XYZ file of C-alpha atoms in Angstrom:
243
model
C 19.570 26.644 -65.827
C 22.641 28.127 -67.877
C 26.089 27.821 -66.229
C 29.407 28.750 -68.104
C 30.894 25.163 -67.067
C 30.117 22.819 -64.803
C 32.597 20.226 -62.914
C 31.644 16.928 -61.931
C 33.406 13.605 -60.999
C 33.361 10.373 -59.547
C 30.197 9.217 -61.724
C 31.761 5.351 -61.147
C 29.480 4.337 -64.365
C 30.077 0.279 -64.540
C 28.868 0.319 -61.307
C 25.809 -0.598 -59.306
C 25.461 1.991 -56.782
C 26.287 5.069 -59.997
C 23.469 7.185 -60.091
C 23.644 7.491 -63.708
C 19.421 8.417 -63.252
C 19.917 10.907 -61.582
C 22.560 12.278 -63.400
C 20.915 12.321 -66.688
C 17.995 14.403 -65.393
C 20.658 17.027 -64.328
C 22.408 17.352 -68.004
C 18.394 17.536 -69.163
C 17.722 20.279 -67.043
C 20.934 22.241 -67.071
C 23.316 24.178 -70.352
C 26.868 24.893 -70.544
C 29.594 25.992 -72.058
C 31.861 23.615 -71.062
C 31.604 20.359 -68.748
C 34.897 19.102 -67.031
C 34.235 15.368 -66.047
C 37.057 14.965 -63.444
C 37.653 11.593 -63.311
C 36.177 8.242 -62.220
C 33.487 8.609 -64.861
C 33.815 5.170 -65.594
C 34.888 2.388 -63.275
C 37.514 0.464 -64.889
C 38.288 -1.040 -61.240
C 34.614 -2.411 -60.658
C 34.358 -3.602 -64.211
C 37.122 -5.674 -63.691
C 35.817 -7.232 -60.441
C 32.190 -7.728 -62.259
C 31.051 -6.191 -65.441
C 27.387 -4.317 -64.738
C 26.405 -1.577 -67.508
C 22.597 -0.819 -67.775
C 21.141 1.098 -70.314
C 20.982 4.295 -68.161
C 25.077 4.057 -67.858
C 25.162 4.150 -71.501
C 22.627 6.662 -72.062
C 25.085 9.220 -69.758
C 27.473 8.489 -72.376
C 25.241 8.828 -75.554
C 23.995 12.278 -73.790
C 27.467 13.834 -73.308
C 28.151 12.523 -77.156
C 25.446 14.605 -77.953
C 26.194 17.722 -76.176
C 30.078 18.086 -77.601
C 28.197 17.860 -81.130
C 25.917 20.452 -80.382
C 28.945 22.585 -78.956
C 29.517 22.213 -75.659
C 33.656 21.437 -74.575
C 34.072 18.563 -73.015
C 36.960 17.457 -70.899
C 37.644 14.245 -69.692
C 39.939 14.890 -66.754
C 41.222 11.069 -66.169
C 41.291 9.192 -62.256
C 42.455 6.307 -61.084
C 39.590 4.004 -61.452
C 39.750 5.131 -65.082
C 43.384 4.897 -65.360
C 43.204 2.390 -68.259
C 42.735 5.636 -70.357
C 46.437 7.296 -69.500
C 48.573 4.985 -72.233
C 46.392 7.459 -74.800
C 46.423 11.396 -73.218
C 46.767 13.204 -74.310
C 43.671 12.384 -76.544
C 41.310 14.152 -79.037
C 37.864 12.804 -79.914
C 36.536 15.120 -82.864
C 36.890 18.907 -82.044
C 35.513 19.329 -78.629
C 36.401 16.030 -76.355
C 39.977 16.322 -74.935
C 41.388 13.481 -72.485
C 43.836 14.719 -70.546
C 45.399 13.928 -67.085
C 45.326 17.483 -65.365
C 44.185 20.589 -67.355
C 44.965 24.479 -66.284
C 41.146 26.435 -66.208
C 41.077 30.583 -66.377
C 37.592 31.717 -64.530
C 35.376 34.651 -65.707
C 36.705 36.232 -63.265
C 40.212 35.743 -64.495
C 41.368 33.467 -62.278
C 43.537 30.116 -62.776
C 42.749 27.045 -61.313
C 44.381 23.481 -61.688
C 42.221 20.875 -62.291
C 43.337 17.000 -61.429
C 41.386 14.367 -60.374
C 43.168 13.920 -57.180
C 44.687 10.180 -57.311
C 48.357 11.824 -58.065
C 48.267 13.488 -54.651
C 47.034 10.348 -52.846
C 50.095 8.050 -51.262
C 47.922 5.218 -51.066
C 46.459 5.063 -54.964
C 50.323 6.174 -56.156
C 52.510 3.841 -54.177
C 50.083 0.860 -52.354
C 47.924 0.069 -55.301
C 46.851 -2.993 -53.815
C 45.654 -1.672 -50.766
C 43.650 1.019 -52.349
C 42.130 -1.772 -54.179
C 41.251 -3.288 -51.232
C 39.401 0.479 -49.726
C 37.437 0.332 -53.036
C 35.483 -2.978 -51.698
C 35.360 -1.529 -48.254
C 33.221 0.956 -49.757
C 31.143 -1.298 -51.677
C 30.365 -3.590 -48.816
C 29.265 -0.327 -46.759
C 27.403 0.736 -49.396
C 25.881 -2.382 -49.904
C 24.820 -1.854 -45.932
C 23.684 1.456 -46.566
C 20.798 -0.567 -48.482
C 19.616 -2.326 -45.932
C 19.958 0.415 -42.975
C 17.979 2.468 -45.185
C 15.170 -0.355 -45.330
C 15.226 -0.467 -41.851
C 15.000 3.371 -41.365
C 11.812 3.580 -43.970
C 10.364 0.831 -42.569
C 10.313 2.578 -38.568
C 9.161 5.957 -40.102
C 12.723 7.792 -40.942
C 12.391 8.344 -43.955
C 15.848 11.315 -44.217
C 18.197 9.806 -46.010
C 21.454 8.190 -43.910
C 24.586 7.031 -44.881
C 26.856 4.764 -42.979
C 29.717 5.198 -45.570
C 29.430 9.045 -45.583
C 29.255 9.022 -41.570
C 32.512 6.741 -41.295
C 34.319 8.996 -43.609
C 33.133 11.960 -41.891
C 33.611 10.431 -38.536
C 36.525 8.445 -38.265
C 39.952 9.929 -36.894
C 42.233 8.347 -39.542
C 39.381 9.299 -42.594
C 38.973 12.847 -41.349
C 43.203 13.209 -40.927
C 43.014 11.403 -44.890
C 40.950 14.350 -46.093
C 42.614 16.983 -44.661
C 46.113 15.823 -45.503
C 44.990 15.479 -48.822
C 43.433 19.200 -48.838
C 46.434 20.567 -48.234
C 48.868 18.727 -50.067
C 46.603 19.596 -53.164
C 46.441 23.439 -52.097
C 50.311 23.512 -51.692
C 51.008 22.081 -55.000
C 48.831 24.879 -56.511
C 50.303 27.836 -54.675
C 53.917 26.652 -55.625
C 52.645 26.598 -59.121
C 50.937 29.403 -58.783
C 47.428 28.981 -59.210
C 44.802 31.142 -57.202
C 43.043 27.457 -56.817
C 42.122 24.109 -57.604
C 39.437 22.260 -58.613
C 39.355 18.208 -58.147
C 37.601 14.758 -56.739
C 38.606 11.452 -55.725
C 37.668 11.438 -52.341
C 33.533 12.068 -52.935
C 33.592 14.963 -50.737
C 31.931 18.345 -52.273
C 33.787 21.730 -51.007
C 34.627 24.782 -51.730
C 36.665 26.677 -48.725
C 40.218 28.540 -48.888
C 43.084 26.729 -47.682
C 45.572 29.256 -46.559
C 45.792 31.400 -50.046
C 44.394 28.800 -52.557
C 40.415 28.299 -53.026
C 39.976 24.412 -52.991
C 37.114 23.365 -54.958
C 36.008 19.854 -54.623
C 32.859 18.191 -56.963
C 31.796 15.362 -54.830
C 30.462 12.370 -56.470
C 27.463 10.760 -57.783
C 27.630 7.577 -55.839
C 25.942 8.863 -52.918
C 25.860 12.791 -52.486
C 24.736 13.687 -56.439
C 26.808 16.896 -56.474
C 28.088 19.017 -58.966
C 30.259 22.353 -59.207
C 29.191 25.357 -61.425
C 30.334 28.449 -62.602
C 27.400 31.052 -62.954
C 27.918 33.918 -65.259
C 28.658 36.005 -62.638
C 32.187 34.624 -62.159
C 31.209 32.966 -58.995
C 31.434 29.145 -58.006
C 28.476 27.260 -56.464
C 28.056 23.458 -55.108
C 24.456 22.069 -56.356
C 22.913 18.627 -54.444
C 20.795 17.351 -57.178
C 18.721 14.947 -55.241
């Protein structure tokens, strides 16, 4: 498959539940032009806590090495659980990796989007560190949970894929209220700047939908949902599930 870029975040390499795997069988199967990594790629935050880095995280990295040599443009878009990076943007590695905070992208179809990872738009990462800190092993515990329910589930004869951590952020009042907040505050920054759109992560939710006048493009993650978002040749923007 042959995309002119693709856009992916929230790979949270340094971490147990990353499905590095998974992800290198996508960059096997797939070309592009350009891949935007848009922050979270590596978890400086979980590193910390307990350093974990199989060979598979480390192969992602060797594979994306090898790509910008063979041509591709990489862009390392940086988020907050890679935030030891920002002391060095903006940052060139050879000719084709650029580190950057935020980065403006023109579509095929001429079209400028604003790419961030999300974490400047977020009250809680920006002004209550510590209690966003505290969210990040929230999430680990559930998905630490999620392991077990889904023994459980096999074990009875469901064998669909469930998450608890996906349902309680799709679920919950204050979670839902979070996302959509967060939407929009994104979407007004880019029509004040004037951008037809934007194009982000940081809160593991793949979309693409227009908010008011700006299309908001979200990539997801690879922690649980393995998504990614292309640009086909035709100008238009598609969300893949790899699993």
């Amino acid at each position: 498959m042959k995309y002119k870029s693709i856009f992916l975040s929230d790979i949270h390499l340094g971490t147990k539940f990353s499905k590095a795997e998974i992800f290198l069988d996508f960059l096997k199967k797939v070309e592009s032009e350009n891949i935007f990594l848009i922050g979270d790629i590596i978890d400086g935050w979980a590193i910390k806590r307990k350093f974990k880095w199989p060979q598979s995280h480390s192969d992602v990295i060797q594979k994306l090495l090898r790509a910008s040599r063979k041509g591709v443009n990489i862009y390392y878009i940086i988020g907050n659980h890679d935030d030891f990076l920002r002391p060095f943007v903006p940052l060139m590695l050879g000719d084709r990796i650029q580190i950057v905070n935020e980065l403006e992208y023109i579509s095929l179809k001429k079209k400028r989007y604003y790419i961030v990872h999300g974490d400047f738009f977020d009250s809680i990462t920006m002004t209550k560190k510590w209690l966003a800190h505290l969210g990040d092993i929230g999430y680990d515990l559930l998905l630490n949970i999620n392991v077990v329910f889904s023994y459980i589930r096999q074990k009875i004869g469901y064998k669909k894929y469930w998450s608890l951590s996906k349902y309680v952020k799709d679920n919950v009042k204050q979670s839902v209220n979070f996302i959509n907040h967060y939407e929009n505050i994104l979407s007004e920054y880019a029509h004040k700047n004037k951008y037809d759109g934007v194009i982000c992560g940081h809160i593991h939710k793949a979309e693409i939908k227009m908010v008011d006048t700006i299309e908001y493009m979200n990539s997801g993650d690879w922690v649980e949902s393995c998504t990614v978002l292309v640009e086909r040749f035709d100008g238009e923007f598609e969300i893949i599930h790899w699993q």
